[in-house]
Tab-separated table of C-alpha atoms (C1' of nucleotides) in Angstrom:
chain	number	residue	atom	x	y	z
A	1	UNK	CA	10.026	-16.535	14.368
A	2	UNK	CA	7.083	-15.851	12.837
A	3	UNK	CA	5.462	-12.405	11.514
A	4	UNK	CA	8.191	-9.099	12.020
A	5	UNK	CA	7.266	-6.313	9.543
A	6	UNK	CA	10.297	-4.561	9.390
A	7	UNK	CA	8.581	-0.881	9.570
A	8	UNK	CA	6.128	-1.556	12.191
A	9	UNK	CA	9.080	-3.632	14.103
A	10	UNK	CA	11.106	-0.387	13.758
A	11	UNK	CA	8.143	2.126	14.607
A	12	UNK	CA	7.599	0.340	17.930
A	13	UNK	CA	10.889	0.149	18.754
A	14	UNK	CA	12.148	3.825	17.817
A	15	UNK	CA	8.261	4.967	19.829
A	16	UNK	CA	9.294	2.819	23.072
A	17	UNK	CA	12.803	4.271	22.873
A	18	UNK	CA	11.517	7.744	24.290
A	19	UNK	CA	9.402	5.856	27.049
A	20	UNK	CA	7.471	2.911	27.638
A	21	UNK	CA	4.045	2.174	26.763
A	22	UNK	CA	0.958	-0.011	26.138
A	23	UNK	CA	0.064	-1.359	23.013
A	24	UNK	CA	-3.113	0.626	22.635
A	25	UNK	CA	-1.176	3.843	23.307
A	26	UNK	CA	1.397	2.652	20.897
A	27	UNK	CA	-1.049	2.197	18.194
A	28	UNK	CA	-2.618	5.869	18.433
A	29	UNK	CA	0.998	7.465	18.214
A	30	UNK	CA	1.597	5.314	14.674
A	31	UNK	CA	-1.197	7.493	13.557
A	32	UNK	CA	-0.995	11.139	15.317
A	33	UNK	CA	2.791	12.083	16.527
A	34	UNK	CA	3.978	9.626	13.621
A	35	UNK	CA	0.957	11.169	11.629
A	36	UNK	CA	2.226	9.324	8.073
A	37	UNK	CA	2.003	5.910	9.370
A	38	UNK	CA	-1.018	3.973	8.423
A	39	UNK	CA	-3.000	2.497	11.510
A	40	UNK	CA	-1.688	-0.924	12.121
A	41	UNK	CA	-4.541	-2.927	13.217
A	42	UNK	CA	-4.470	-4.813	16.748
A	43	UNK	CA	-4.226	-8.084	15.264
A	44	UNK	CA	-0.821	-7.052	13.760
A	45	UNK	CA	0.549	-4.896	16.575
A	46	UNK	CA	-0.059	-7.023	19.635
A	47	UNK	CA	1.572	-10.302	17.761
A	48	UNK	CA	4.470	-8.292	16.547
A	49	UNK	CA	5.009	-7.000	20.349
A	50	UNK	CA	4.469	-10.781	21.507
A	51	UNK	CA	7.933	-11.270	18.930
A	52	UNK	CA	9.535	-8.381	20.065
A	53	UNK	CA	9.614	-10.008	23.966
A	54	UNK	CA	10.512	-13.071	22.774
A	55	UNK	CA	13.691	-11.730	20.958
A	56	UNK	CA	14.635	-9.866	23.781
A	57	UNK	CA	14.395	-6.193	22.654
A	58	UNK	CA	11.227	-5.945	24.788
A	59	UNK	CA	10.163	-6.892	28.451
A	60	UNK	CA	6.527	-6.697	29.571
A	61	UNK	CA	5.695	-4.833	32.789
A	62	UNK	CA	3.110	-4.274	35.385
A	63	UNK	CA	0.731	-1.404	33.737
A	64	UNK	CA	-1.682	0.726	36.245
A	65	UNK	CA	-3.117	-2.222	37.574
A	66	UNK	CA	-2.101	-3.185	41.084
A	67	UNK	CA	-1.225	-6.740	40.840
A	68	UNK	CA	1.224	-7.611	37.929
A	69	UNK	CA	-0.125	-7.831	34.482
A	70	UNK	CA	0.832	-11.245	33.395
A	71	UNK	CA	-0.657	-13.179	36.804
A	72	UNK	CA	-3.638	-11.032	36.799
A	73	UNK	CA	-4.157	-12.207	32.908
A	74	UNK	CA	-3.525	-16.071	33.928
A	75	UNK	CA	-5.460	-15.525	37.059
A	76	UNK	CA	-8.646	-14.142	34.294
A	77	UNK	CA	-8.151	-10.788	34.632
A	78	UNK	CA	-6.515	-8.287	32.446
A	79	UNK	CA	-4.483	-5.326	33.169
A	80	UNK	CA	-2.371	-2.808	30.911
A	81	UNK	CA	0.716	-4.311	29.987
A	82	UNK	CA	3.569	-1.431	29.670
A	83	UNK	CA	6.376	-2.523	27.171
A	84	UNK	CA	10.137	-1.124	27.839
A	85	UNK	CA	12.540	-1.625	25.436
A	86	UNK	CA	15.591	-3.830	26.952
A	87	UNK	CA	19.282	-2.724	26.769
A	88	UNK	CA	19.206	-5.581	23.402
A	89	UNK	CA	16.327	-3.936	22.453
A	90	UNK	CA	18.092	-0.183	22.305
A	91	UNK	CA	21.145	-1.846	20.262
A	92	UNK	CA	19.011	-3.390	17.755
A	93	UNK	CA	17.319	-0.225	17.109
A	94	UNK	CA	20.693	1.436	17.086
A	95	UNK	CA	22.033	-1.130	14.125
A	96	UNK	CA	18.340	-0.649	12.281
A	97	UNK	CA	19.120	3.479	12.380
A	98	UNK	CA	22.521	3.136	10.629
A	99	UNK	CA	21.853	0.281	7.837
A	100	UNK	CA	21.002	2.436	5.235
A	101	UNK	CA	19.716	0.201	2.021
A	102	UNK	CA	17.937	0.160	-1.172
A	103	UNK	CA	14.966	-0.864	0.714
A	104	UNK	CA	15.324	2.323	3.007
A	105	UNK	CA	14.435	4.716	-0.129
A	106	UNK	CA	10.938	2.781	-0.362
A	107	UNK	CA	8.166	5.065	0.471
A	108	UNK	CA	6.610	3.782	3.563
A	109	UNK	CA	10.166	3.088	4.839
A	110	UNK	CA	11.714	6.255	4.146
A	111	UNK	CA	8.672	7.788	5.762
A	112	UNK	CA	9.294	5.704	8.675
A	113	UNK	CA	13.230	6.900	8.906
A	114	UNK	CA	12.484	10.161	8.790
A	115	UNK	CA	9.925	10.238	11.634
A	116	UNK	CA	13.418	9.395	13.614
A	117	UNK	CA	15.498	11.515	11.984
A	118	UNK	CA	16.358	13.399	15.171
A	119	UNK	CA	17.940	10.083	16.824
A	120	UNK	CA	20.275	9.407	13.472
A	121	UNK	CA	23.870	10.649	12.772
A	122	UNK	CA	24.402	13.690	10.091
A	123	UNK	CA	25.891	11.209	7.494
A	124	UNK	CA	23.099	8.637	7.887
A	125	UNK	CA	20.251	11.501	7.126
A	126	UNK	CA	22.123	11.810	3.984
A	127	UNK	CA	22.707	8.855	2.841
A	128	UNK	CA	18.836	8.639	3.412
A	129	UNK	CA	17.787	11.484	1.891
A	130	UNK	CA	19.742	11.555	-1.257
A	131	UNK	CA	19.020	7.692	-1.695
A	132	UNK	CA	15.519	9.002	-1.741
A	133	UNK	CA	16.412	11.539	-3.647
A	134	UNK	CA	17.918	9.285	-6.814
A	135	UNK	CA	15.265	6.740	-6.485
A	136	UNK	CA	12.406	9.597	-7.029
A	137	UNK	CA	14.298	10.529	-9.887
A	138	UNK	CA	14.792	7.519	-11.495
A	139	UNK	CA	10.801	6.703	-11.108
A	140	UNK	CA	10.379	10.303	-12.739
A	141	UNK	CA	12.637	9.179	-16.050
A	142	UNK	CA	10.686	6.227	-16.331
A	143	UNK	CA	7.331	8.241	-16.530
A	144	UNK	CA	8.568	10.432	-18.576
A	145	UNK	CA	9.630	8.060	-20.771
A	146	UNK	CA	6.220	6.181	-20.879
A	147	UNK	CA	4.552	9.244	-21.405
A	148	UNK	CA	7.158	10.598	-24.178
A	149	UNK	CA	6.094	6.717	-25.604
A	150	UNK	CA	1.849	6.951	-25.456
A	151	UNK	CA	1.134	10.444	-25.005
A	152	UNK	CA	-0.858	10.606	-28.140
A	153	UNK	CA	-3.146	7.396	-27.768
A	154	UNK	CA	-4.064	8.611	-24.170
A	155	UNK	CA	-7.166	10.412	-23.422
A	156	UNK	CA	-7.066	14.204	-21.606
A	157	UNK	CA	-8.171	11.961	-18.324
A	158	UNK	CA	-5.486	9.795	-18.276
A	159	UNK	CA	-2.811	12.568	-19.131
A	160	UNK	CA	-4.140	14.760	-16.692
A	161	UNK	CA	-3.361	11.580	-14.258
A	162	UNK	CA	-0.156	11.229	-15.232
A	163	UNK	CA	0.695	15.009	-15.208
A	164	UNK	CA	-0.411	15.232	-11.816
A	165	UNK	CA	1.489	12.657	-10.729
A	166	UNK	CA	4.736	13.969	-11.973
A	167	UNK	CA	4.079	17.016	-10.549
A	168	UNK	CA	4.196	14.892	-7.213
A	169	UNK	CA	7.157	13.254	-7.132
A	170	UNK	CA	8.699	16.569	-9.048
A	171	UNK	CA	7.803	18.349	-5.544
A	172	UNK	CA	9.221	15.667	-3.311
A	173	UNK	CA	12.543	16.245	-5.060
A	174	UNK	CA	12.787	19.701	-4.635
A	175	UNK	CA	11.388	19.011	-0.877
A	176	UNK	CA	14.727	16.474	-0.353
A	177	UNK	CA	16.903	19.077	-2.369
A	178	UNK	CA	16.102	21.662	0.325
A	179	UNK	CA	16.464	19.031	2.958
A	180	UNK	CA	20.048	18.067	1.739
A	181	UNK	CA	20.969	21.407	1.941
A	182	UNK	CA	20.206	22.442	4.928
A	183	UNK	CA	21.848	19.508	6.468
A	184	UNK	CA	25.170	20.725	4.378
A	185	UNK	CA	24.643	23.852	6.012
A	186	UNK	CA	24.552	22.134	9.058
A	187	UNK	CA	21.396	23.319	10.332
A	188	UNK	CA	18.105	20.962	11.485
A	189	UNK	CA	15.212	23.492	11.070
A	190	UNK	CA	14.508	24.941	7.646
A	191	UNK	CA	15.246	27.902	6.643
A	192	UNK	CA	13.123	30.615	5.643
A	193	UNK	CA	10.719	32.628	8.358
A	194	UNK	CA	7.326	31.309	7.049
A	195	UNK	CA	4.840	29.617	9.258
B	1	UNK	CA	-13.548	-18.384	-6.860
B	2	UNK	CA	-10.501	-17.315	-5.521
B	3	UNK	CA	-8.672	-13.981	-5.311
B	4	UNK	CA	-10.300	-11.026	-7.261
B	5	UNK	CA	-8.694	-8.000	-6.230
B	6	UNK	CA	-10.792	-5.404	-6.987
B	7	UNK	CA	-8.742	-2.657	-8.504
B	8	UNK	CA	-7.027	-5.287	-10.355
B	9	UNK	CA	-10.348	-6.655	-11.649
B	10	UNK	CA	-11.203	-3.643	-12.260
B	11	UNK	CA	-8.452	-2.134	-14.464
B	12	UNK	CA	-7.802	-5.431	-16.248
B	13	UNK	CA	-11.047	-5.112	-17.201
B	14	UNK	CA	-11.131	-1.383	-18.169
B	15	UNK	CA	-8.106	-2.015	-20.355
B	16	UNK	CA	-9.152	-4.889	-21.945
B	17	UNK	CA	-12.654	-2.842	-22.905
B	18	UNK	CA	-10.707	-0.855	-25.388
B	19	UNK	CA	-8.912	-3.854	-26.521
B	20	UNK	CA	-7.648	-7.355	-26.504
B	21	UNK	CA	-4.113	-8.101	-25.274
B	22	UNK	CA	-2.406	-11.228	-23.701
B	23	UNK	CA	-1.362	-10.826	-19.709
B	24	UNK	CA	2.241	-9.670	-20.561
B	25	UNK	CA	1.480	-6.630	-22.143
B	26	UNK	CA	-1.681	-6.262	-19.660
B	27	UNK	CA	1.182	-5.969	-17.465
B	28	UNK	CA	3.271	-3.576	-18.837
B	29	UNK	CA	0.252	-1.180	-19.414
B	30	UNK	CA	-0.541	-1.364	-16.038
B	31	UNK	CA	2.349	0.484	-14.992
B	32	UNK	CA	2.860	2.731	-17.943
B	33	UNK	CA	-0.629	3.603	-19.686
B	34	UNK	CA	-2.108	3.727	-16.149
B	35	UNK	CA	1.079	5.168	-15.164
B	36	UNK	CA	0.254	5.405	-11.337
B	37	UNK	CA	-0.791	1.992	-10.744
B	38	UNK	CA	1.687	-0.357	-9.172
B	39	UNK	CA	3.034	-2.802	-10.958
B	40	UNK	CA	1.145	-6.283	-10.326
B	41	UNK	CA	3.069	-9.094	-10.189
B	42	UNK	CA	2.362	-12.606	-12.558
B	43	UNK	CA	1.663	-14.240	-9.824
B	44	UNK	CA	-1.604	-12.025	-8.917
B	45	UNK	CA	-2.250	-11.240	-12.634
B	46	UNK	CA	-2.375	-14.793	-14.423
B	47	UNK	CA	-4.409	-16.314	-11.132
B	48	UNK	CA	-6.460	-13.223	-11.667
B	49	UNK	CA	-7.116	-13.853	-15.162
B	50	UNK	CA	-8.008	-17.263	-15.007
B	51	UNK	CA	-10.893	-16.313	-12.252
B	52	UNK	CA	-12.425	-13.387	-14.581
B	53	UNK	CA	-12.497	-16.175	-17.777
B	54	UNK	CA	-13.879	-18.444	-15.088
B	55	UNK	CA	-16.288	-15.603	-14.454
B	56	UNK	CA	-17.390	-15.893	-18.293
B	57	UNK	CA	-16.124	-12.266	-18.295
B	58	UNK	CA	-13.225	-12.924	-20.719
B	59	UNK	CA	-12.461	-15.057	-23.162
B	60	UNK	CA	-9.109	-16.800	-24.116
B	61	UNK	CA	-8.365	-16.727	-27.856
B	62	UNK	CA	-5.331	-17.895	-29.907
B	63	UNK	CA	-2.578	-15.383	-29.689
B	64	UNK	CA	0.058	-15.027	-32.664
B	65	UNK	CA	0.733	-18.539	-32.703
B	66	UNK	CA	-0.419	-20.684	-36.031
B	67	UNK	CA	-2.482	-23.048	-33.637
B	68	UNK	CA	-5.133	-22.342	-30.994
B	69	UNK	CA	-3.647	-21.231	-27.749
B	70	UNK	CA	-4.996	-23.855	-25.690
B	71	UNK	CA	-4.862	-26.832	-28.287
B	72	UNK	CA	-0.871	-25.901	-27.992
B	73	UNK	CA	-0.831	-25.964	-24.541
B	74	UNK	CA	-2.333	-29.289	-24.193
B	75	UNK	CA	0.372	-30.774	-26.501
B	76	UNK	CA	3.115	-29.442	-24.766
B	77	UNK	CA	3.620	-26.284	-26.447
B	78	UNK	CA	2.983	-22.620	-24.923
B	79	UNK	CA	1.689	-19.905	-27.318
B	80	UNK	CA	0.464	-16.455	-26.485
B	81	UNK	CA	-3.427	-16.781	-25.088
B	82	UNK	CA	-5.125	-13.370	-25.980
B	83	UNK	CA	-7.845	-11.957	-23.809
B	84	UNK	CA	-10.687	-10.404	-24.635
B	85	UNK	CA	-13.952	-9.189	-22.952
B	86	UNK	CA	-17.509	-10.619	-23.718
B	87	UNK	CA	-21.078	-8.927	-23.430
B	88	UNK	CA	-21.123	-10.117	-19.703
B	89	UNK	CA	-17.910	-8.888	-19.203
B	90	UNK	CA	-18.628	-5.311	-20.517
B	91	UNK	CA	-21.629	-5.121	-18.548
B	92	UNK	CA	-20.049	-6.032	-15.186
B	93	UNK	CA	-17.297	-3.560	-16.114
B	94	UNK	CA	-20.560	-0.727	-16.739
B	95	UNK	CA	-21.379	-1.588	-13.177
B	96	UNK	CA	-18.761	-1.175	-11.317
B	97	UNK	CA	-17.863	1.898	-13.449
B	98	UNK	CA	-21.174	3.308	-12.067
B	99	UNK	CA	-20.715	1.913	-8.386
B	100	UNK	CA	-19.791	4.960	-6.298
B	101	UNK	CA	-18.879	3.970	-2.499
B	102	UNK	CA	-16.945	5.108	0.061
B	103	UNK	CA	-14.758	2.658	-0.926
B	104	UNK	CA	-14.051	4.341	-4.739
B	105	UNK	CA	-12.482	7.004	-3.026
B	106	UNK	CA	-9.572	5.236	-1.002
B	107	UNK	CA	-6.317	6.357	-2.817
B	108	UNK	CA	-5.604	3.348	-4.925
B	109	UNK	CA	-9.219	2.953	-6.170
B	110	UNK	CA	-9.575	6.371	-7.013
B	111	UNK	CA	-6.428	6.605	-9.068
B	112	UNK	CA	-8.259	3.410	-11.053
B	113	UNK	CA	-11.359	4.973	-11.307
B	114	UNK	CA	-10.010	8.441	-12.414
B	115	UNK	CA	-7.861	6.397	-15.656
B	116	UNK	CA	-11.329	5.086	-16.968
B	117	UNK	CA	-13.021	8.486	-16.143
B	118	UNK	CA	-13.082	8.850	-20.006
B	119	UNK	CA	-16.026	6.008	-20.246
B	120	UNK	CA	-18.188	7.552	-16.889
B	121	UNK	CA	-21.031	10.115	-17.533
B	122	UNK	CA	-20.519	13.015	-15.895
B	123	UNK	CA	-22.576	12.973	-12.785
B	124	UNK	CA	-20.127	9.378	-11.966
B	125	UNK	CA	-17.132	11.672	-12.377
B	126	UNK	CA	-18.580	14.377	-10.364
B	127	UNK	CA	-19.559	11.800	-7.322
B	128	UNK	CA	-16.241	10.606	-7.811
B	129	UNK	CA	-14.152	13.287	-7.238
B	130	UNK	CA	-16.264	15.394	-4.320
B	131	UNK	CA	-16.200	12.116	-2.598
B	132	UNK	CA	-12.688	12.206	-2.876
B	133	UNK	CA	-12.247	15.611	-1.701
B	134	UNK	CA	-14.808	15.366	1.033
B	135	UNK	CA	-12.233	12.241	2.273
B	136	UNK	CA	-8.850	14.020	2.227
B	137	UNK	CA	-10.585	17.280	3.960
B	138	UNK	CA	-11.616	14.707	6.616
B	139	UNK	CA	-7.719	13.321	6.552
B	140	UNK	CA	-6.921	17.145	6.660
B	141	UNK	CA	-8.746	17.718	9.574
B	142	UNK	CA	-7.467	15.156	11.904
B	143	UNK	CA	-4.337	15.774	10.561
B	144	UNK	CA	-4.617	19.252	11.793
B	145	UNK	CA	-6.103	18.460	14.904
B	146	UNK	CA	-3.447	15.660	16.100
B	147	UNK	CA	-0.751	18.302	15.079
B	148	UNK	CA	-2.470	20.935	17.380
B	149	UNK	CA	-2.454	18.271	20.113
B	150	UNK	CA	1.130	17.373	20.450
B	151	UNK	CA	3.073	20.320	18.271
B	152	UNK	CA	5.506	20.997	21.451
B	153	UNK	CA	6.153	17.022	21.996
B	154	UNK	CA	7.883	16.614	18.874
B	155	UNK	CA	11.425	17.008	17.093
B	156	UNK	CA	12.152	19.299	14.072
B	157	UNK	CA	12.084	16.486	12.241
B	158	UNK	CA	8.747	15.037	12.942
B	159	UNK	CA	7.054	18.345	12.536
B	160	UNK	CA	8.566	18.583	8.907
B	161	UNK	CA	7.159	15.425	8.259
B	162	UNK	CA	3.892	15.963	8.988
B	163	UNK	CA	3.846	19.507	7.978
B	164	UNK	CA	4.744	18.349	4.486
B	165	UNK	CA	2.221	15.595	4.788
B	166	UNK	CA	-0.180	18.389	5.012
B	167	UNK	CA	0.963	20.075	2.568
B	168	UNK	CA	0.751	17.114	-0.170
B	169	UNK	CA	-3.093	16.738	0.735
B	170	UNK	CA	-4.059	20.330	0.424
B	171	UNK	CA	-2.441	20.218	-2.686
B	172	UNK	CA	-4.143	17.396	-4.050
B	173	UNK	CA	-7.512	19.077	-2.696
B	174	UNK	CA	-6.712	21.930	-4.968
B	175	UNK	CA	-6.302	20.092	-8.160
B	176	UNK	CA	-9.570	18.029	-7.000
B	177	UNK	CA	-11.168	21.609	-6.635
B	178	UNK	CA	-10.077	22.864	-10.611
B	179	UNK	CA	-11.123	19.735	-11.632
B	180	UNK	CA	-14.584	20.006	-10.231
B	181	UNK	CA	-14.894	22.848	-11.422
B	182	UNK	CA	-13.634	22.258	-14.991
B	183	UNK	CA	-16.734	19.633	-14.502
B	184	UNK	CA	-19.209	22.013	-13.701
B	185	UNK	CA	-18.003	24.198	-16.491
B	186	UNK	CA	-18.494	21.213	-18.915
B	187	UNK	CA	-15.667	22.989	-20.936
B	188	UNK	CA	-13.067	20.201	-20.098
B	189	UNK	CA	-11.987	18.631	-24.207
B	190	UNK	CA	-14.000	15.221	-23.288
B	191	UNK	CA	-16.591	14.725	-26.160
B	192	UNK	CA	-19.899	15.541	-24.906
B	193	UNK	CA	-22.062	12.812	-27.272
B	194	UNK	CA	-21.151	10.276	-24.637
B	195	UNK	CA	-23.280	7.117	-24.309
C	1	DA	C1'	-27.714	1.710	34.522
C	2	DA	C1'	-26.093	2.146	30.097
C	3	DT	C1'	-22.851	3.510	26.772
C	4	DT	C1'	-18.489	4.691	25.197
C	5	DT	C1'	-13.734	4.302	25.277
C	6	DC	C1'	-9.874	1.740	26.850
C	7	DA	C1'	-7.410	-2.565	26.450
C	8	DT	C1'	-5.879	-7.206	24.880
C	9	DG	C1'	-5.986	-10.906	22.172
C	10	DT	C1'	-7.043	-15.042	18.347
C	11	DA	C1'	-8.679	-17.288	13.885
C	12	DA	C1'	-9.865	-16.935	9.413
C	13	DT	C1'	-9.292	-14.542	5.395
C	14	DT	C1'	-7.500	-11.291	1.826
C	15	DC	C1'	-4.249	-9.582	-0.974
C	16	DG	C1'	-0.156	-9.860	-2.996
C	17	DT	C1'	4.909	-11.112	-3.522
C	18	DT	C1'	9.101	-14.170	-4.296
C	19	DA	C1'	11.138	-17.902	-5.925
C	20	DC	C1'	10.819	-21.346	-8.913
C	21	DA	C1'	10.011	-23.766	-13.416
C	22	DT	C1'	9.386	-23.735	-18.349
C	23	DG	C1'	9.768	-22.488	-22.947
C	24	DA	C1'	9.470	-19.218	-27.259
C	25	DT	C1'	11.361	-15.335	-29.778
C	26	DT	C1'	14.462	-11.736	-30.950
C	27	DC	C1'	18.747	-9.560	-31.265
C	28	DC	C1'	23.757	-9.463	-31.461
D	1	DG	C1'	24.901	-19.965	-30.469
D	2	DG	C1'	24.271	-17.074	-26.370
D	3	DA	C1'	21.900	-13.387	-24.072
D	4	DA	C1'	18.059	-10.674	-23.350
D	5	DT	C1'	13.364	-10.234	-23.444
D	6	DC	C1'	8.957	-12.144	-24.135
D	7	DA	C1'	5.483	-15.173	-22.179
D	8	DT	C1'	2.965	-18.248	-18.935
D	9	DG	C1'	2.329	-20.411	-14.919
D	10	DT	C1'	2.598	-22.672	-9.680
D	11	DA	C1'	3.763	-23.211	-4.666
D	12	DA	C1'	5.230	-21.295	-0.669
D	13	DC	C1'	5.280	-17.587	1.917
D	14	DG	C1'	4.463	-12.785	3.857
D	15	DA	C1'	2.081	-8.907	5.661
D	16	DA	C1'	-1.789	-7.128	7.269
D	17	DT	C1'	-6.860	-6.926	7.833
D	18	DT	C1'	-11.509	-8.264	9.523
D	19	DA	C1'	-14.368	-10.368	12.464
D	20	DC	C1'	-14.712	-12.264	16.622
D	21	DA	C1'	-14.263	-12.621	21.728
D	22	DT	C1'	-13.462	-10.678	26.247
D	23	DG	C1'	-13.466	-7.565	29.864
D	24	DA	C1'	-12.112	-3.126	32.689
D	25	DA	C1'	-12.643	1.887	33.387
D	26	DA	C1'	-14.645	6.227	32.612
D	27	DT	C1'	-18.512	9.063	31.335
D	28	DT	C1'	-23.255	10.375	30.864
DNA sequence: AATTTCATGTAATTCGTTACATGATTCC
DNA sequence: GGAATCATGTAACGAATTACATGAAATT
């Protein structure tokens, strides 16, 4: 069946896990409690829930409204419709949390598996996170090769691009070295009393 | 006229400006010159190509082959087809190099404007980059006010997410910030007898 | 009463990738 | 002579957006 985006598929399901909800609602929580989402826009969201009931993992129910949703809507009016994830639902999710890929290191992906961190296994956060880890260092030998390569035909502009962006990824290492440690040292908050 | 996407458009043309090259190597320099942009697949950049000669904004020319390009082509054989830009093509490039919306300063267009920053005039750069800032403190403020909002709601995890979320953009608000001022200064290396 | 925010959806369009197909050149 | 890399292209598909369309509920 048609459009499933793998992240957003995963998003709604790990969000309806805690409790259920209405699309609308769903969509503000991508953004704020997820906060590193991007905003999906209603014209994906409410066609990837549409899949989502038809392969089970959802079921649509009555929202506030006091007649049930899906009459009201034939009948012409509209009502909230609250989506619950089913029992098939909760497995699927379960299987997405512990498949742990090349395509999991991906940016928007890993962003997405860390947002639901708290519902994984100790040895799937570090498969994760030092997948992440590798794959942000690879990227960084390949720009430092480049740059090794050009740096004198570049302007101070582009350099200063480059540099910067380096110093990025060189930061979200030592963020996932920290990370990996503390789950060795079998703790989930990080250390240190700052704040 | 088909696809144009924009930041492609506009870098192919930006590189192209300091010289000719066929797609393949436009390719490669997309990723490693330009270092941050993605890598463009030959299936957006030939199509893409095509369009901006269409445009009258390039020009094919024979590549290192002993016949013309297309002449080769036509008979069966495939030879490298250099690109290079014409008058019209350096003047649209001057125009959208001087173009600053709210678009120039989404992420990916304002990592493409800031690797040409070397041909803008100053007061361009400057737009550029306080627009930029002026958009992540926006980002920075929501960010902060969503996290105020639902701080006891969420996991360890979560929290550490977003928290280095906000981190990232604060940092790149300070680097906008020494480059601003490095602007202002006018003592950054750039040769001042621009054009 | 009017406006904003909540709420759901569809159609057309944009942007880009993958998989495929072809062939030249370079290196071992 | 076989493999890797260089080089160009097309067709089918994928993911997501925008613009449109509708209407209920809350706020001013």
């Amino acid at each position: 069946m048609s459009r499933r985006s793998g992240i957003l598929e995963f998003a709604v399901l790990g969000l309806l896990r805690e409790s259920p909800m209405h699309g609308y609602e769903l969509r503000k929580r991508l953004n704020t409690s997820l906060g590193v989402f991007r905003a999906f826009s209603y014209g994906t969201l409410y066609p990837c829930l549409k899949s989502l009931v038809a392969n089970g993992w959802l079921v649509e129910e009555a929202g506030s409204a006091p007649e049930d949703a899906r009459a009201a809507s034939m009948a012409g009016r509209r009502a909230k419709i609250v989506y619950r994830l089913t029992a098939e639902g909760k497995e699927h999710f379960e299987e997405l949390l512990s498949h742990t890929g090349p395509d999991t290191w991906e940016d928007e992906h890993f962003a997405a598996r860390f947002a639901f961190f708290g519902q994984t296994s100790r040895d799937v956060r570090m498969r994760v996170l030092e997948g992440r880890r590798s794959r942000l260092e690879e990227r960084l030998e390949k720009m430092r090769a480049s740059l090794a390569r050009t740096r004198e035909r570049l302007d101070d502009y582009t350099l200063e691009l480059q540099r910067h962006g380096m110093e990025s990824v060189e930061r979200e290492v030592r963020w996932l070295n920290e990370l990996i440690e503390s789950e060795r040292a079998g703790r989930d908050k990080r250390p240190g009393p700052d704040q």
